[in-house]
Amino acid sequence: MDSSLPNSNFPTIRTCQRCHKLLNNDYGGVSLCPDCIDKDKEDYRKVKEYIQSHVNTSVFEVSQATGVGLKIIMQFVREDRVQIIDTKNKIKLEDK
Ligand SMILES: [Zn+2]
């Protein structure tokens, strides 16, 4: 905590969800810095391609095969970009 900041929850101070770098601008409501937005797109592309070619794959398998961290995949789940199907952590692409 930086004590020079009177209010650490000041709404205009936003940090990147991934690297926690301070964001200078509001990038269209996305809480990621430009570097991480590119990385995010790349990671999602890898995850998506893997899921498309491997039906009934699991979150763990996708993470291992693509090198995309579990935390990042779980973030895609929270963003409704992919879906966890059942308790065995099967994963599929969100139908939109
Ligand atoms: Zn970032």
CSV table of N, CA and C and ligand atoms in Angstrom, one decimal:
chain,number,residue,atom,x,y,z
A,1,MET,N,0.8,-1.2,0.0
A,1,MET,CA,0.0,0.0,0.0
A,1,MET,C,0.9,1.3,0.0
A,2,ASP,N,0.6,2.2,-0.9
A,2,ASP,CA,1.3,3.4,-0.9
A,2,ASP,C,0.6,4.4,-0.1
A,3,SER,N,1.2,4.9,1.0
A,3,SER,CA,0.5,5.8,1.9
A,3,SER,C,0.4,7.2,1.3
A,4,SER,N,1.1,7.5,0.2
A,4,SER,CA,0.9,8.8,-0.4
A,4,SER,C,-0.4,8.9,-1.2
A,5,LEU,N,-1.0,7.8,-1.4
A,5,LEU,CA,-2.3,7.8,-2.1
A,5,LEU,C,-3.4,7.9,-1.0
A,6,PRO,N,-4.2,9.0,-1.0
A,6,PRO,CA,-5.2,9.2,0.0
A,6,PRO,C,-6.3,8.1,0.0
A,7,ASN,N,-6.6,7.6,-1.2
A,7,ASN,CA,-7.6,6.6,-1.3
A,7,ASN,C,-7.1,5.6,-2.3
A,8,SER,N,-6.8,4.4,-1.9
A,8,SER,CA,-6.3,3.4,-2.8
A,8,SER,C,-7.3,2.8,-3.7
A,9,ASN,N,-8.6,3.1,-3.4
A,9,ASN,CA,-9.7,2.6,-4.3
A,9,ASN,C,-10.2,3.7,-5.2
A,10,PHE,N,-9.4,4.7,-5.4
A,10,PHE,CA,-9.8,5.8,-6.3
A,10,PHE,C,-10.1,5.2,-7.6
A,11,PRO,N,-11.3,5.5,-8.1
A,11,PRO,CA,-11.9,4.7,-9.3
A,11,PRO,C,-11.1,4.9,-10.6
A,12,THR,N,-10.4,6.0,-10.7
A,12,THR,CA,-9.7,6.2,-12.0
A,12,THR,C,-8.4,5.4,-12.1
A,13,ILE,N,-7.9,4.9,-10.9
A,13,ILE,CA,-6.7,4.2,-10.9
A,13,ILE,C,-7.0,2.7,-11.2
A,14,ARG,N,-6.6,2.3,-12.4
A,14,ARG,CA,-6.9,0.9,-12.7
A,14,ARG,C,-5.6,0.2,-13.0
A,15,THR,N,-5.5,-1.1,-12.7
A,15,THR,CA,-4.3,-1.9,-13.0
A,15,THR,C,-4.7,-3.0,-13.9
A,16,CYS,N,-3.7,-3.5,-14.7
A,16,CYS,CA,-3.9,-4.6,-15.6
A,16,CYS,C,-4.2,-5.8,-14.7
A,17,GLN,N,-5.3,-6.6,-15.2
A,17,GLN,CA,-5.7,-7.8,-14.5
A,17,GLN,C,-4.6,-8.9,-14.5
A,18,ARG,N,-3.7,-8.8,-15.5
A,18,ARG,CA,-2.7,-9.8,-15.6
A,18,ARG,C,-1.4,-9.5,-15.0
A,19,CYS,N,-0.8,-8.3,-15.4
A,19,CYS,CA,0.5,-8.0,-15.0
A,19,CYS,C,0.5,-6.9,-13.9
A,20,HIS,N,-0.7,-6.4,-13.6
A,20,HIS,CA,-0.8,-5.4,-12.5
A,20,HIS,C,-0.1,-4.1,-12.7
A,21,LYS,N,0.2,-3.9,-14.0
A,21,LYS,CA,0.8,-2.6,-14.4
A,21,LYS,C,-0.3,-1.6,-14.3
A,22,LEU,N,0.0,-0.4,-13.9
A,22,LEU,CA,-1.0,0.7,-13.9
A,22,LEU,C,-1.4,1.0,-15.3
A,23,LEU,N,-2.7,1.2,-15.4
A,23,LEU,CA,-3.3,1.5,-16.8
A,23,LEU,C,-3.5,3.0,-16.8
A,24,ASN,N,-2.9,3.7,-17.8
A,24,ASN,CA,-3.0,5.1,-18.0
A,24,ASN,C,-4.3,5.5,-18.6
A,25,ASN,N,-4.8,4.6,-19.4
A,25,ASN,CA,-6.1,4.9,-20.1
A,25,ASN,C,-7.1,3.8,-19.9
A,26,ASP,N,-8.3,4.2,-20.2
A,26,ASP,CA,-9.4,3.2,-20.1
A,26,ASP,C,-9.5,2.6,-21.5
A,27,TYR,N,-9.0,1.3,-21.6
A,27,TYR,CA,-9.0,0.7,-22.9
A,27,TYR,C,-10.4,0.0,-23.2
A,28,GLY,N,-11.4,0.8,-23.4
A,28,GLY,CA,-12.7,0.3,-23.7
A,28,GLY,C,-13.3,-0.6,-22.7
A,29,GLY,N,-13.0,-0.4,-21.4
A,29,GLY,CA,-13.6,-1.2,-20.4
A,29,GLY,C,-12.9,-2.5,-20.1
A,30,VAL,N,-11.8,-2.8,-20.9
A,30,VAL,CA,-11.0,-4.0,-20.7
A,30,VAL,C,-9.9,-3.7,-19.7
A,31,SER,N,-9.9,-4.4,-18.6
A,31,SER,CA,-8.9,-4.1,-17.6
A,31,SER,C,-7.5,-4.8,-17.9
A,32,LEU,N,-7.1,-4.7,-19.1
A,32,LEU,CA,-5.8,-5.2,-19.5
A,32,LEU,C,-5.0,-4.2,-20.2
A,33,CYS,N,-3.7,-4.2,-20.0
A,33,CYS,CA,-2.8,-3.3,-20.7
A,33,CYS,C,-2.6,-3.8,-22.1
A,34,PRO,N,-2.2,-2.9,-23.1
A,34,PRO,CA,-2.1,-3.3,-24.5
A,34,PRO,C,-1.3,-4.6,-24.7
A,35,ASP,N,-0.2,-4.7,-23.9
A,35,ASP,CA,0.7,-5.9,-24.0
A,35,ASP,C,-0.1,-7.2,-23.7
A,36,CYS,N,-0.9,-7.1,-22.6
A,36,CYS,CA,-1.6,-8.2,-22.2
A,36,CYS,C,-2.8,-8.5,-23.1
A,37,ILE,N,-3.4,-7.5,-23.7
A,37,ILE,CA,-4.5,-7.7,-24.6
A,37,ILE,C,-4.0,-8.6,-25.8
A,38,ASP,N,-2.8,-8.3,-26.3
A,38,ASP,CA,-2.2,-9.1,-27.4
A,38,ASP,C,-2.0,-10.5,-26.9
A,39,LYS,N,-1.4,-10.6,-25.7
A,39,LYS,CA,-1.1,-11.9,-25.1
A,39,LYS,C,-2.4,-12.7,-24.9
A,40,ASP,N,-3.4,-12.0,-24.4
A,40,ASP,CA,-4.7,-12.6,-24.2
A,40,ASP,C,-5.3,-13.2,-25.4
A,41,LYS,N,-5.2,-12.4,-26.5
A,41,LYS,CA,-5.8,-12.9,-27.8
A,41,LYS,C,-5.0,-14.1,-28.3
A,42,GLU,N,-3.7,-14.1,-28.1
A,42,GLU,CA,-2.9,-15.2,-28.6
A,42,GLU,C,-3.2,-16.4,-27.7
A,43,ASP,N,-3.3,-16.3,-26.4
A,43,ASP,CA,-3.6,-17.4,-25.5
A,43,ASP,C,-5.0,-18.0,-25.9
A,44,TYR,N,-5.9,-17.1,-26.1
A,44,TYR,CA,-7.3,-17.6,-26.4
A,44,TYR,C,-7.3,-18.3,-27.7
A,45,ARG,N,-6.6,-17.8,-28.7
A,45,ARG,CA,-6.5,-18.5,-30.0
A,45,ARG,C,-6.0,-19.9,-29.8
A,46,LYS,N,-4.9,-20.1,-29.0
A,46,LYS,CA,-4.3,-21.4,-28.8
A,46,LYS,C,-5.3,-22.3,-28.1
A,47,VAL,N,-5.9,-21.8,-27.0
A,47,VAL,CA,-6.9,-22.6,-26.3
A,47,VAL,C,-8.1,-23.0,-27.2
A,48,LYS,N,-8.6,-22.1,-28.0
A,48,LYS,CA,-9.7,-22.3,-28.8
A,48,LYS,C,-9.4,-23.4,-29.9
A,49,GLU,N,-8.2,-23.3,-30.5
A,49,GLU,CA,-7.8,-24.2,-31.5
A,49,GLU,C,-7.6,-25.6,-30.9
A,50,TYR,N,-7.1,-25.7,-29.7
A,50,TYR,CA,-6.9,-27.0,-29.1
A,50,TYR,C,-8.2,-27.6,-28.7
A,51,ILE,N,-9.1,-26.8,-28.2
A,51,ILE,CA,-10.5,-27.4,-27.9
A,51,ILE,C,-11.2,-27.8,-29.1
A,52,GLN,N,-11.0,-27.0,-30.2
A,52,GLN,CA,-11.7,-27.4,-31.4
A,52,GLN,C,-11.2,-28.7,-32.0
A,53,SER,N,-9.9,-29.0,-31.8
A,53,SER,CA,-9.4,-30.2,-32.4
A,53,SER,C,-9.4,-31.4,-31.4
A,54,HIS,N,-9.7,-31.1,-30.1
A,54,HIS,CA,-9.7,-32.2,-29.1
A,54,HIS,C,-11.0,-32.1,-28.4
A,55,VAL,N,-12.0,-32.9,-28.9
A,55,VAL,CA,-13.3,-32.9,-28.2
A,55,VAL,C,-13.1,-33.7,-26.9
A,56,ASN,N,-13.9,-33.3,-25.8
A,56,ASN,CA,-13.7,-33.9,-24.5
A,56,ASN,C,-12.4,-33.7,-23.8
A,57,THR,N,-11.8,-32.7,-24.1
A,57,THR,CA,-10.5,-32.4,-23.4
A,57,THR,C,-10.8,-31.8,-22.1
A,58,SER,N,-9.8,-31.7,-21.2
A,58,SER,CA,-10.1,-31.1,-19.9
A,58,SER,C,-9.3,-29.8,-19.8
A,59,VAL,N,-9.6,-29.1,-18.8
A,59,VAL,CA,-8.9,-27.8,-18.5
A,59,VAL,C,-7.4,-28.0,-18.4
A,60,PHE,N,-7.1,-29.1,-17.6
A,60,PHE,CA,-5.7,-29.4,-17.3
A,60,PHE,C,-4.9,-29.8,-18.6
A,61,GLU,N,-5.6,-30.6,-19.4
A,61,GLU,CA,-5.0,-31.0,-20.7
A,61,GLU,C,-4.7,-29.8,-21.6
A,62,VAL,N,-5.7,-28.9,-21.7
A,62,VAL,CA,-5.6,-27.7,-22.5
A,62,VAL,C,-4.4,-26.9,-22.0
A,63,SER,N,-4.4,-26.7,-20.7
A,63,SER,CA,-3.3,-25.9,-20.1
A,63,SER,C,-1.9,-26.5,-20.4
A,64,GLN,N,-1.8,-27.8,-20.3
A,64,GLN,CA,-0.5,-28.4,-20.5
A,64,GLN,C,-0.1,-28.4,-22.0
A,65,ALA,N,-1.1,-28.6,-22.8
A,65,ALA,CA,-0.8,-28.7,-24.3
A,65,ALA,C,-0.5,-27.4,-24.9
A,66,THR,N,-1.2,-26.3,-24.4
A,66,THR,CA,-1.0,-25.0,-25.0
A,66,THR,C,0.0,-24.1,-24.3
A,67,GLY,N,0.3,-24.5,-23.0
A,67,GLY,CA,1.2,-23.7,-22.2
A,67,GLY,C,0.6,-22.5,-21.6
A,68,VAL,N,-0.8,-22.4,-21.8
A,68,VAL,CA,-1.5,-21.3,-21.2
A,68,VAL,C,-1.9,-21.7,-19.8
A,69,GLY,N,-1.6,-20.8,-18.8
A,69,GLY,CA,-1.8,-21.1,-17.4
A,69,GLY,C,-3.2,-21.4,-17.1
A,70,LEU,N,-3.4,-22.2,-16.1
A,70,LEU,CA,-4.8,-22.6,-15.6
A,70,LEU,C,-5.5,-21.3,-15.2
A,71,LYS,N,-4.8,-20.4,-14.5
A,71,LYS,CA,-5.5,-19.1,-14.1
A,71,LYS,C,-6.1,-18.4,-15.3
A,72,ILE,N,-5.3,-18.4,-16.4
A,72,ILE,CA,-5.8,-17.6,-17.5
A,72,ILE,C,-7.0,-18.3,-18.2
A,73,ILE,N,-6.9,-19.7,-18.2
A,73,ILE,CA,-8.1,-20.4,-18.7
A,73,ILE,C,-9.3,-20.2,-17.9
A,74,MET,N,-9.1,-20.2,-16.6
A,74,MET,CA,-10.2,-19.9,-15.7
A,74,MET,C,-10.8,-18.5,-15.9
A,75,GLN,N,-9.9,-17.6,-16.2
A,75,GLN,CA,-10.3,-16.2,-16.6
A,75,GLN,C,-11.2,-16.3,-17.8
A,76,PHE,N,-10.9,-17.1,-18.8
A,76,PHE,CA,-11.7,-17.2,-20.0
A,76,PHE,C,-13.1,-17.8,-19.6
A,77,VAL,N,-13.1,-18.7,-18.7
A,77,VAL,CA,-14.3,-19.3,-18.2
A,77,VAL,C,-15.2,-18.2,-17.6
A,78,ARG,N,-14.6,-17.4,-16.7
A,78,ARG,CA,-15.3,-16.3,-16.1
A,78,ARG,C,-15.9,-15.3,-17.1
A,79,GLU,N,-15.1,-15.1,-18.2
A,79,GLU,CA,-15.6,-14.2,-19.2
A,79,GLU,C,-16.5,-14.8,-20.2
A,80,ASP,N,-16.9,-16.1,-19.9
A,80,ASP,CA,-17.8,-16.8,-20.8
A,80,ASP,C,-17.3,-17.0,-22.2
A,81,ARG,N,-16.0,-17.1,-22.3
A,81,ARG,CA,-15.4,-17.4,-23.6
A,81,ARG,C,-15.3,-18.9,-23.8
A,82,VAL,N,-15.1,-19.6,-22.7
A,82,VAL,CA,-15.1,-21.1,-22.8
A,82,VAL,C,-16.0,-21.5,-21.6
A,83,GLN,N,-16.4,-22.8,-21.7
A,83,GLN,CA,-17.3,-23.3,-20.6
A,83,GLN,C,-16.7,-24.6,-20.0
A,84,ILE,N,-16.8,-24.7,-18.7
A,84,ILE,CA,-16.5,-26.0,-18.1
A,84,ILE,C,-17.8,-26.8,-18.1
A,85,ILE,N,-17.7,-28.0,-18.7
A,85,ILE,CA,-19.0,-28.7,-18.9
A,85,ILE,C,-19.4,-29.5,-17.6
A,86,ASP,N,-18.5,-30.2,-17.0
A,86,ASP,CA,-18.9,-31.0,-15.9
A,86,ASP,C,-17.9,-31.0,-14.8
A,87,THR,N,-18.1,-31.9,-13.8
A,87,THR,CA,-17.2,-31.9,-12.7
A,87,THR,C,-15.8,-32.5,-13.0
A,88,LYS,N,-15.7,-33.1,-14.1
A,88,LYS,CA,-14.4,-33.6,-14.5
A,88,LYS,C,-13.5,-32.6,-15.2
A,89,ASN,N,-14.0,-31.3,-15.2
A,89,ASN,CA,-13.3,-30.2,-15.8
A,89,ASN,C,-13.2,-30.3,-17.3
A,90,LYS,N,-14.2,-31.0,-17.9
A,90,LYS,CA,-14.2,-30.9,-19.4
A,90,LYS,C,-14.5,-29.5,-19.8
A,91,ILE,N,-13.9,-29.2,-20.9
A,91,ILE,CA,-14.0,-27.8,-21.3
A,91,ILE,C,-14.5,-27.7,-22.8
A,92,LYS,N,-15.3,-26.7,-23.1
A,92,LYS,CA,-15.7,-26.5,-24.5
A,92,LYS,C,-15.8,-25.0,-24.8
A,93,LEU,N,-16.0,-24.7,-26.0
A,93,LEU,CA,-16.1,-23.3,-26.4
A,93,LEU,C,-17.5,-22.9,-26.2
A,94,GLU,N,-17.7,-21.7,-25.7
A,94,GLU,CA,-19.0,-21.1,-25.5
A,94,GLU,C,-19.7,-21.0,-26.8
A,95,ASP,N,-20.9,-21.5,-26.9
A,95,ASP,CA,-21.7,-21.3,-28.2
A,95,ASP,C,-22.4,-20.0,-28.1
A,96,LYS,N,-22.0,-19.2,-29.1
A,96,LYS,CA,-22.7,-17.8,-29.1
A,96,LYS,C,-23.3,-17.6,-30.5
B,1,ZN,ZN,-0.7,-6.2,-18.5
